[in-house]
Short mmCIF file of C-alpha atoms and ligand atoms in Angstrom, two decimals:
data_model
loop_
_atom_site.label_atom_id
_atom_site.label_comp_id
_atom_site.label_asym_id
_atom_site.label_seq_id
_atom_site.Cartn_x
_atom_site.Cartn_y
_atom_site.Cartn_z
CA MET A 1 20.77 -10.36 -3.22
CA GLY A 2 22.99 -7.82 -1.52
CA PHE A 3 22.13 -6.79 2.00
CA GLU A 4 21.64 -3.18 1.06
CA LEU A 5 18.86 -1.52 -0.83
CA THR A 6 19.82 0.44 -3.93
CA GLU A 7 19.81 4.22 -3.84
CA GLU A 8 16.58 4.23 -5.86
CA GLN A 9 14.92 1.85 -3.41
CA MET A 10 16.07 4.02 -0.50
CA ASP A 11 14.58 7.06 -2.27
CA ILE A 12 11.22 5.27 -2.64
CA LYS A 13 11.26 4.34 1.06
CA LYS A 14 12.11 7.91 2.02
CA ALA A 15 9.42 9.42 -0.20
CA VAL A 16 6.76 7.12 1.27
CA ARG A 17 7.96 7.81 4.80
CA GLU A 18 7.71 11.57 4.26
CA PHE A 19 4.24 11.21 2.78
CA CYS A 20 3.01 9.05 5.66
CA GLU A 21 4.51 11.23 8.36
CA LYS A 22 2.57 14.16 6.96
CA GLU A 23 -0.69 12.40 6.11
CA PHE A 24 -1.11 9.38 8.41
CA THR A 25 -1.38 11.23 11.70
CA PRO A 26 -2.04 9.11 14.81
CA GLU A 27 -5.25 11.09 15.39
CA LEU A 28 -6.54 10.25 11.91
CA GLY A 29 -5.56 6.61 12.45
CA LEU A 30 -7.63 6.47 15.62
CA GLU A 31 -10.57 8.31 14.05
CA LEU A 32 -10.76 6.00 11.02
CA ASP A 33 -10.33 2.97 13.27
CA ARG A 34 -13.38 4.07 15.24
CA LYS A 35 -15.48 5.08 12.23
CA GLU A 36 -14.41 2.13 10.04
CA ASP A 37 -14.25 4.48 7.07
CA TYR A 38 -12.18 3.91 3.95
CA PRO A 39 -9.63 6.77 3.49
CA ARG A 40 -10.51 7.46 -0.13
CA GLU A 41 -8.86 10.89 -0.34
CA LEU A 42 -5.60 9.55 1.08
CA TYR A 43 -5.74 6.64 -1.35
CA LYS A 44 -6.08 9.14 -4.21
CA LYS A 45 -3.21 11.26 -2.90
CA ALA A 46 -0.98 8.19 -2.58
CA ALA A 47 -1.99 7.14 -6.11
CA LYS A 48 -1.03 10.57 -7.50
CA LEU A 49 2.47 10.03 -6.13
CA GLY A 50 2.61 6.59 -7.75
CA PHE A 51 2.72 4.67 -4.46
CA THR A 52 -0.31 2.47 -5.16
CA SER A 53 0.71 1.50 -8.70
CA ILE A 54 4.33 0.73 -8.00
CA ARG A 55 4.25 -2.67 -9.74
CA PHE A 56 1.98 -1.95 -12.70
CA PRO A 57 3.71 -1.47 -16.07
CA GLU A 58 4.33 2.13 -17.12
CA GLU A 59 2.27 1.75 -20.31
CA TYR A 60 -0.84 1.31 -18.13
CA GLY A 61 0.01 4.21 -15.84
CA GLY A 62 2.07 2.32 -13.24
CA GLN A 63 5.64 2.74 -12.07
CA GLY A 64 7.13 -0.45 -13.49
CA TYR A 65 8.93 -1.59 -10.32
CA GLY A 66 8.96 -5.05 -8.69
CA ILE A 67 7.64 -6.81 -5.62
CA LEU A 68 10.57 -5.63 -3.50
CA GLU A 69 9.64 -2.00 -4.13
CA GLU A 70 6.00 -2.83 -3.38
CA CYS A 71 7.18 -4.32 -0.08
CA LEU A 72 9.09 -1.12 0.76
CA VAL A 73 5.99 1.01 0.16
CA THR A 74 3.79 -1.40 2.13
CA GLU A 75 6.24 -1.59 5.04
CA GLU A 76 6.50 2.18 5.37
CA MET A 77 2.75 2.70 5.17
CA CYS A 78 2.01 0.04 7.81
CA ARG A 79 4.83 1.36 10.01
CA ALA A 80 3.16 4.78 10.00
CA ASP A 81 -0.33 3.46 10.70
CA PRO A 82 -1.37 -0.18 10.48
CA GLY A 83 -5.03 0.49 9.63
CA ILE A 84 -4.61 3.35 7.14
CA GLY A 85 -1.54 1.62 5.73
CA VAL A 86 -3.38 -1.59 4.89
CA ALA A 87 -6.37 0.36 3.54
CA VAL A 88 -4.26 2.42 1.14
CA VAL A 89 -2.08 -0.45 -0.13
CA SER A 90 -5.16 -2.66 -0.57
CA GLY A 91 -6.94 -0.20 -2.89
CA THR A 92 -5.71 -2.09 -5.95
CA PHE A 93 -6.08 -5.52 -4.33
CA GLY A 94 -6.23 -8.49 -6.68
CA SER A 95 -5.96 -6.47 -9.86
CA ASP A 96 -2.62 -8.10 -10.70
CA ILE A 97 -4.82 -10.92 -11.97
CA ILE A 98 -6.37 -8.80 -14.70
CA MET A 99 -2.94 -7.38 -15.46
CA GLU A 100 -1.52 -10.90 -15.81
CA HIS A 101 -4.38 -12.79 -17.46
CA GLY A 102 -6.89 -10.21 -18.70
CA THR A 103 -7.61 -9.26 -22.31
CA GLU A 104 -6.15 -6.04 -23.65
CA GLU A 105 -9.62 -4.51 -23.42
CA GLN A 106 -9.96 -5.46 -19.74
CA LYS A 107 -6.50 -4.10 -18.93
CA LYS A 108 -7.24 -0.80 -20.69
CA LYS A 109 -10.60 -0.47 -18.95
CA TYR A 110 -9.46 -1.20 -15.39
CA ILE A 111 -5.73 -0.65 -14.90
CA PRO A 112 -5.15 3.03 -15.84
CA PRO A 113 -8.04 4.33 -13.63
CA LEU A 114 -6.71 2.09 -10.81
CA CYS A 115 -3.24 3.58 -11.16
CA LYS A 116 -4.73 7.08 -11.00
CA GLY A 117 -6.61 6.22 -7.80
CA GLU A 118 -9.98 6.66 -9.52
CA PHE A 119 -10.85 2.96 -9.19
CA ILE A 120 -10.69 0.52 -6.29
CA SER A 121 -10.59 -3.22 -6.97
CA ALA A 122 -11.61 -6.40 -5.15
CA LEU A 123 -10.94 -10.11 -5.41
CA ALA A 124 -13.85 -12.28 -4.28
CA CYS A 125 -12.93 -15.89 -3.56
CA THR A 126 -14.04 -16.62 0.02
CA GLU A 127 -17.58 -17.90 0.64
CA PRO A 128 -19.34 -18.75 3.90
CA ALA A 129 -18.60 -22.46 3.39
CA HIS A 130 -15.24 -22.11 1.59
CA GLY A 131 -12.34 -20.25 3.23
CA SER A 132 -8.96 -21.98 3.31
CA ASP A 133 -10.36 -24.55 0.91
CA ILE A 134 -11.45 -22.82 -2.29
CA THR A 135 -11.26 -25.95 -4.43
CA ARG A 136 -15.03 -25.80 -4.92
CA MET A 137 -17.19 -22.68 -5.19
CA ASP A 138 -20.90 -22.43 -4.44
CA THR A 139 -21.03 -19.27 -6.55
CA THR A 140 -21.92 -20.36 -10.05
CA ALA A 141 -21.54 -18.74 -13.45
CA VAL A 142 -23.69 -20.28 -16.16
CA LYS A 143 -23.40 -19.37 -19.82
CA SER A 144 -26.65 -18.02 -21.19
CA GLY A 145 -26.36 -16.88 -24.82
CA ASP A 146 -23.46 -14.42 -24.93
CA GLU A 147 -23.69 -13.64 -21.21
CA TRP A 148 -22.70 -15.14 -17.87
CA LEU A 149 -25.40 -15.53 -15.26
CA ILE A 150 -23.85 -15.36 -11.79
CA ASN A 151 -25.45 -16.42 -8.49
CA GLY A 152 -23.87 -16.80 -5.08
CA LEU A 153 -22.52 -15.15 -1.94
CA LYS A 154 -18.98 -14.05 -1.16
CA THR A 155 -17.83 -13.00 2.29
CA PHE A 156 -14.88 -11.21 3.94
CA ILE A 157 -14.22 -9.28 0.75
CA THR A 158 -11.71 -6.46 1.13
CA ASN A 159 -12.99 -3.16 -0.36
CA ALA A 160 -16.47 -4.65 -0.97
CA SER A 161 -18.36 -1.43 -0.22
CA VAL A 162 -15.99 0.84 -2.14
CA ALA A 163 -14.89 -1.35 -5.07
CA ASN A 164 -15.57 -0.35 -8.67
CA PHE A 165 -15.16 -3.94 -9.80
CA PHE A 166 -14.90 -7.47 -8.44
CA GLN A 167 -12.91 -10.37 -9.80
CA VAL A 168 -15.17 -13.22 -8.79
CA LEU A 169 -14.13 -16.85 -8.50
CA CYS A 170 -17.06 -18.88 -9.85
CA GLN A 171 -17.78 -22.54 -10.51
CA THR A 172 -18.22 -22.64 -14.28
CA ASP A 173 -18.15 -26.43 -14.54
CA PRO A 174 -19.88 -28.07 -11.56
CA LYS A 175 -19.36 -31.62 -12.80
CA VAL A 176 -15.62 -31.86 -13.38
CA THR A 177 -13.34 -33.73 -10.96
CA PRO A 178 -11.35 -32.37 -9.25
CA SER A 179 -13.74 -29.47 -8.85
CA TYR A 180 -11.08 -26.73 -8.96
CA ARG A 181 -10.62 -27.54 -12.64
CA GLY A 182 -14.07 -26.08 -13.14
CA GLU A 183 -13.47 -22.66 -11.57
CA SER A 184 -13.12 -19.41 -13.51
CA LEU A 185 -12.57 -15.76 -12.69
CA ILE A 186 -15.10 -13.28 -14.04
CA VAL A 187 -14.93 -9.51 -13.69
CA VAL A 188 -18.12 -7.83 -12.49
CA ASP A 189 -18.54 -4.07 -12.21
CA GLY A 190 -19.76 -2.98 -8.78
CA ASP A 191 -22.81 -1.18 -10.17
CA THR A 192 -24.12 -4.20 -12.12
CA TYR A 193 -27.77 -5.01 -11.44
CA GLY A 194 -28.08 -7.84 -8.91
CA VAL A 195 -24.83 -7.08 -7.03
CA ASP A 196 -25.54 -6.27 -3.41
CA VAL A 197 -22.91 -5.31 -0.84
CA THR A 198 -23.11 -5.26 2.96
CA GLN A 199 -20.22 -3.84 4.99
CA LEU A 200 -19.12 -6.13 7.83
CA LYS A 201 -18.57 -3.87 10.83
CA ASP A 202 -16.77 -4.24 14.12
CA LYS A 203 -13.63 -6.00 12.94
CA MET A 204 -10.77 -6.56 15.38
CA GLY A 205 -8.29 -4.48 13.37
CA ILE A 206 -7.44 -2.90 9.98
CA ARG A 207 -10.79 -1.19 10.33
CA PRO A 208 -10.22 1.52 7.67
CA ALA A 209 -9.61 -1.34 5.19
CA VAL A 210 -13.30 -2.06 4.81
CA THR A 211 -14.59 -5.62 4.48
CA GLY A 212 -17.96 -6.84 3.25
CA GLU A 213 -20.27 -9.49 1.96
CA VAL A 214 -21.16 -9.46 -1.73
CA SER A 215 -24.20 -11.26 -3.06
CA PHE A 216 -24.83 -11.97 -6.73
CA SER A 217 -28.47 -12.56 -7.68
CA ASP A 218 -28.98 -13.37 -11.36
CA VAL A 219 -26.16 -11.01 -12.25
CA LYS A 220 -25.67 -10.81 -16.01
CA VAL A 221 -22.33 -9.83 -17.51
CA PRO A 222 -21.01 -10.16 -21.08
CA GLU A 223 -19.10 -13.35 -21.91
CA ASP A 224 -16.02 -11.19 -22.53
CA ASN A 225 -15.82 -10.57 -18.78
CA LEU A 226 -14.15 -13.94 -18.33
CA ILE A 227 -10.56 -13.30 -17.14
CA GLY A 228 -8.08 -15.43 -19.07
CA GLU A 229 -8.91 -19.01 -19.92
CA LEU A 230 -12.12 -20.78 -18.97
CA ASN A 231 -11.76 -23.13 -15.97
CA ARG A 232 -8.30 -21.80 -15.03
CA GLY A 233 -9.51 -19.51 -12.22
CA PHE A 234 -8.17 -21.63 -9.37
CA TYR A 235 -4.69 -21.69 -10.90
CA GLN A 236 -4.80 -17.94 -11.54
CA VAL A 237 -5.70 -17.28 -7.90
CA MET A 238 -2.98 -19.63 -6.59
CA GLY A 239 -0.43 -17.92 -8.84
CA PHE A 240 -1.59 -14.55 -7.53
CA PHE A 241 -1.21 -15.70 -3.90
CA ASP A 242 2.35 -16.85 -4.53
CA LEU A 243 3.18 -13.19 -5.17
CA SER A 244 0.66 -11.32 -3.03
CA ARG A 245 1.63 -13.11 0.17
CA ILE A 246 4.99 -11.33 0.03
CA PRO A 247 3.56 -7.81 0.52
CA ILE A 248 1.39 -9.26 3.32
CA ALA A 249 4.63 -10.25 5.05
CA ALA A 250 5.75 -6.66 4.44
CA GLN A 251 2.56 -5.41 6.12
CA ALA A 252 3.54 -7.46 9.17
CA VAL A 253 7.14 -6.19 9.15
CA GLY A 254 5.91 -2.59 8.90
CA MET A 255 3.43 -2.98 11.76
CA ALA A 256 6.12 -4.60 13.94
CA GLN A 257 8.59 -1.82 13.10
CA GLY A 258 6.07 0.92 13.90
CA ALA A 259 5.19 -0.62 17.27
CA PHE A 260 8.86 -1.23 18.07
CA GLU A 261 9.91 2.36 17.41
CA ARG A 262 7.04 3.76 19.45
CA SER A 263 7.79 1.51 22.43
CA PHE A 264 11.53 2.24 22.18
CA ASN A 265 10.91 5.98 22.38
CA TYR A 266 8.37 5.53 25.14
CA ALA A 267 10.86 3.48 27.19
CA LYS A 268 13.37 6.32 26.96
CA GLU A 269 10.86 8.82 28.30
CA ARG A 270 8.90 6.88 30.92
CA GLU A 271 10.49 6.98 34.36
CA GLN A 272 9.84 4.59 37.23
CA PHE A 273 11.92 3.96 40.35
CA GLY A 274 13.92 7.07 39.52
CA SER A 275 15.14 6.13 36.05
CA PRO A 276 13.87 5.78 32.48
CA ILE A 277 12.48 2.26 32.10
CA ILE A 278 14.85 1.66 29.16
CA GLN A 279 17.60 1.39 31.78
CA PHE A 280 16.00 -1.79 33.17
CA GLN A 281 17.54 -4.89 31.69
CA ALA A 282 14.14 -6.59 31.42
CA ILE A 283 12.99 -3.84 29.07
CA GLN A 284 16.30 -3.83 27.19
CA PHE A 285 16.00 -7.55 26.52
CA LYS A 286 12.51 -7.11 25.17
CA LEU A 287 13.66 -4.35 22.81
CA ALA A 288 16.72 -6.32 21.69
CA GLU A 289 14.59 -9.38 20.91
CA MET A 290 11.96 -7.30 19.12
CA ALA A 291 14.60 -5.66 16.90
CA THR A 292 16.22 -9.03 16.12
CA LYS A 293 12.95 -10.68 15.14
CA ILE A 294 11.97 -7.74 12.92
CA GLU A 295 15.32 -7.86 11.16
CA ALA A 296 14.97 -11.60 10.53
CA ALA A 297 11.39 -11.19 9.26
CA ARG A 298 12.45 -8.33 6.99
CA LEU A 299 15.32 -10.32 5.48
CA LEU A 300 13.08 -13.30 4.77
CA THR A 301 10.48 -11.01 3.21
CA TYR A 302 13.04 -9.24 1.02
CA LYS A 303 14.48 -12.59 -0.05
CA ALA A 304 11.04 -13.81 -1.12
CA ALA A 305 10.50 -10.52 -2.99
CA TRP A 306 13.92 -10.59 -4.61
CA LEU A 307 13.43 -14.18 -5.80
CA ALA A 308 10.07 -13.26 -7.31
CA ASP A 309 11.56 -10.20 -9.02
CA GLN A 310 14.33 -12.38 -10.50
CA GLY A 311 11.68 -14.68 -11.98
CA LYS A 312 12.72 -17.39 -9.48
CA ILE A 313 9.62 -17.30 -7.32
CA ASP A 314 9.83 -19.79 -4.46
CA PRO A 315 6.46 -20.48 -2.80
CA MET A 316 8.25 -22.14 0.14
CA ILE A 317 10.26 -19.01 0.94
CA THR A 318 7.15 -16.87 0.41
CA SER A 319 5.17 -18.97 2.89
CA MET A 320 8.07 -18.90 5.35
CA ALA A 321 8.19 -15.10 5.06
CA LYS A 322 4.45 -14.69 5.59
CA ALA A 323 4.21 -17.14 8.50
CA PHE A 324 7.33 -15.80 10.24
CA ALA A 325 6.68 -12.10 9.68
CA SER A 326 3.05 -12.33 10.81
CA ARG A 327 4.01 -14.18 14.03
CA THR A 328 6.75 -11.61 14.58
CA ALA A 329 4.20 -8.82 14.22
CA MET A 330 1.98 -10.45 16.85
CA GLU A 331 4.85 -10.96 19.29
CA VAL A 332 6.44 -7.54 18.80
CA THR A 333 3.19 -5.61 19.06
CA ASP A 334 2.32 -7.58 22.22
CA GLU A 335 5.65 -6.68 23.82
CA ALA A 336 5.21 -3.08 22.73
CA ILE A 337 1.96 -2.91 24.72
CA GLN A 338 3.78 -4.45 27.70
CA ILE A 339 6.46 -1.75 27.55
CA TYR A 340 3.74 0.92 27.62
CA GLY A 341 2.17 -0.73 30.68
CA GLY A 342 -1.42 0.40 31.34
CA TYR A 343 -1.15 3.19 28.77
CA GLY A 344 -0.54 0.57 26.12
CA TYR A 345 -4.00 -0.80 26.77
CA MET A 346 -5.61 2.56 25.94
CA GLY A 347 -6.59 3.50 22.39
CA ASP A 348 -5.35 7.08 22.73
CA TYR A 349 -1.76 5.85 23.02
CA HIS A 350 -1.90 4.34 19.52
CA ILE A 351 -0.15 1.09 20.36
CA GLU A 352 -2.92 -1.45 21.01
CA ARG A 353 -4.16 -0.69 17.47
CA PHE A 354 -0.94 -2.18 16.08
CA HIS A 355 -1.60 -5.44 17.91
CA ARG A 356 -5.23 -5.62 16.79
CA CYS A 357 -4.23 -4.93 13.18
CA ALA A 358 -1.30 -7.37 13.18
CA LYS A 359 -3.56 -10.38 13.75
CA ILE A 360 -5.03 -10.27 10.26
CA THR A 361 -1.63 -10.99 8.71
CA GLU A 362 -1.84 -14.49 10.24
CA ILE A 363 -5.24 -15.05 8.65
CA TYR A 364 -5.77 -13.57 5.20
CA GLU A 365 -4.25 -14.80 1.96
CA GLY A 366 -3.75 -18.18 3.54
CA THR A 367 -3.68 -18.72 7.30
CA THR A 368 -0.40 -19.59 9.02
CA GLU A 369 -1.47 -23.25 9.03
CA ILE A 370 -1.90 -23.15 5.26
CA GLN A 371 1.56 -21.53 4.90
CA LYS A 372 3.05 -24.33 6.99
CA LEU A 373 1.39 -26.94 4.76
CA THR A 374 3.02 -25.25 1.75
CA ILE A 375 6.42 -25.15 3.48
CA MET A 376 6.16 -28.86 4.29
CA ARG A 377 5.01 -29.76 0.79
CA TYR A 378 8.20 -28.24 -0.63
CA LEU A 379 10.44 -29.61 2.11
CA LEU A 380 9.17 -33.11 1.44
CA LYS A 381 9.88 -32.66 -2.26
CA ARG A 382 13.32 -31.17 -1.76
CA MET A 383 14.80 -33.16 1.10
C1 FAD B 401 -10.33 -8.80 7.18
C2 FAD B 401 -10.38 -9.89 6.16
C3 FAD B 401 -10.20 -9.57 4.82
C4 FAD B 401 -10.28 -10.58 3.84
N1 FAD B 401 -10.20 -10.23 2.50
C5 FAD B 401 -10.49 -11.18 1.57
C6 FAD B 401 -10.62 -10.81 0.19
O1 FAD B 401 -10.42 -9.66 -0.21
N2 FAD B 401 -10.99 -11.77 -0.70
C7 FAD B 401 -11.22 -13.06 -0.32
O2 FAD B 401 -11.58 -13.87 -1.17
N3 FAD B 401 -11.11 -13.44 0.97
C8 FAD B 401 -10.75 -12.54 1.93
N4 FAD B 401 -10.65 -12.90 3.25
C9 FAD B 401 -10.88 -14.30 3.64
C10 FAD B 401 -9.64 -15.01 4.15
O3 FAD B 401 -8.76 -15.27 3.09
C11 FAD B 401 -10.11 -16.28 4.89
O4 FAD B 401 -10.72 -15.83 6.10
C12 FAD B 401 -8.99 -17.22 5.18
O5 FAD B 401 -8.49 -17.78 3.99
C13 FAD B 401 -9.42 -18.38 6.11
O6 FAD B 401 -10.65 -18.92 5.75
P1 FAD B 401 -11.79 -19.09 6.87
O7 FAD B 401 -11.92 -17.77 7.55
O8 FAD B 401 -13.01 -19.64 6.25
O9 FAD B 401 -11.19 -20.11 7.92
P2 FAD B 401 -11.20 -21.70 7.79
O10 FAD B 401 -10.70 -22.11 6.45
O11 FAD B 401 -12.53 -22.21 8.23
O12 FAD B 401 -10.11 -22.10 8.87
C14 FAD B 401 -10.38 -22.20 10.27
C15 FAD B 401 -9.11 -22.72 10.96
O13 FAD B 401 -8.80 -24.03 10.45
C16 FAD B 401 -7.48 -24.03 9.94
N5 FAD B 401 -7.39 -24.94 8.80
C17 FAD B 401 -8.16 -24.98 7.68
N6 FAD B 401 -7.75 -25.92 6.85
C18 FAD B 401 -6.68 -26.52 7.44
C19 FAD B 401 -5.82 -27.61 7.09
N7 FAD B 401 -5.94 -28.26 5.93
N8 FAD B 401 -4.84 -27.96 7.97
C20 FAD B 401 -4.70 -27.31 9.13
N9 FAD B 401 -5.48 -26.28 9.53
C21 FAD B 401 -6.45 -25.88 8.68
C22 FAD B 401 -7.19 -22.59 9.56
O14 FAD B 401 -5.80 -22.34 9.50
C23 FAD B 401 -7.89 -21.86 10.68
O15 FAD B 401 -7.05 -21.81 11.80
C24 FAD B 401 -10.50 -11.92 4.25
C25 FAD B 401 -10.65 -12.24 5.61
C26 FAD B 401 -10.61 -11.24 6.54
C27 FAD B 401 -10.82 -11.61 7.98
#
């Protein structure tokens, strides 16, 4: 991988930046953070410009680019506003699974409306008793004639209250050992009888990216709603995470970059003891360290993306990128608040929001501890 983006990649970055500067105003960011509302109109606008379908094939209405381009879009959106950014890029969350493993009928039904911004998707794995460890699911899907009968409860599901469909990880064989060999993914439309959604309010951050609980009570769906092969759901989800963790690292890089730029500009303007605070070496050192960490996190993220785009996906590098970029986002956004002093603690100054939002990147799609386990697993194999 060269150290420079191609002209086309720079154009994508520029187009997203222009869009966000116009649409993701700080005032809107604060308003949606307080209301915890999904920015549906913005999601549609971003979809019209192709930003939300960057990686879907052109024949299904997408743009046909790779993970690196998805990272560029994600980074710019989260740089502009961490909450709106995550909400907009998560509108199509999890649907790569249908794209990769679904039947032609499933792809035709779900992917083109997603690319147009008419549909929002969700991936439902987590349950109250199964978070990091999804090797057994309490949600069951039992074959009854030519239908699946689904019962169970999923929690912390991104887009739950706005999703048109859920890809649900179910236990289809409760007896097999190990139990993950008995898990399957089944697609369930949001308006199916027996599906009940409750929005989980008062999250720490990424509040416009709505989260909810989804319960399935005797939900019946046709047998054709199985995604891919029976009892391969766990493997499909793990394969998805190997890729999807890279744009999460990009979320973290974008949030760090946004907070860094704001605090840099603030330090130039804010005067104390007769000079702009950026003249104080203590502040300069903070800014220099913040910029260095962001650059390192970005390079690791781009490397993970580039490897995946070359068909040489490396889960160790991906986990390194996610763990390092998310820690960087926490550290940089913390220092950004420090540079703002007391103003940084106030919502109206739009910097504490970055810190609150950054935390999720250390938790979802595998916590940092889980990333470190993956890194070690590969190190032990390779060294
Ligand atoms: C805002 C938000 C959105 C989300 N969106 C989705 C979604 O769309 N779909 C979905 O399915 N899920 C989603 N999740 C769930 C998320 O993936 C889980 O919260 C996450 O995987 C951790 O699971 P847990 O919360 O149950 O924590 P636990 O698994 O209970 O972990 C608690 C602590 O123990 C640590 N730990 C666990 N196992 C080990 C181990 N083996 N070694 C060392 N430490 C360990 C963890 O790292 C953590 O620090 C979302 C969560 C949030 C908060």
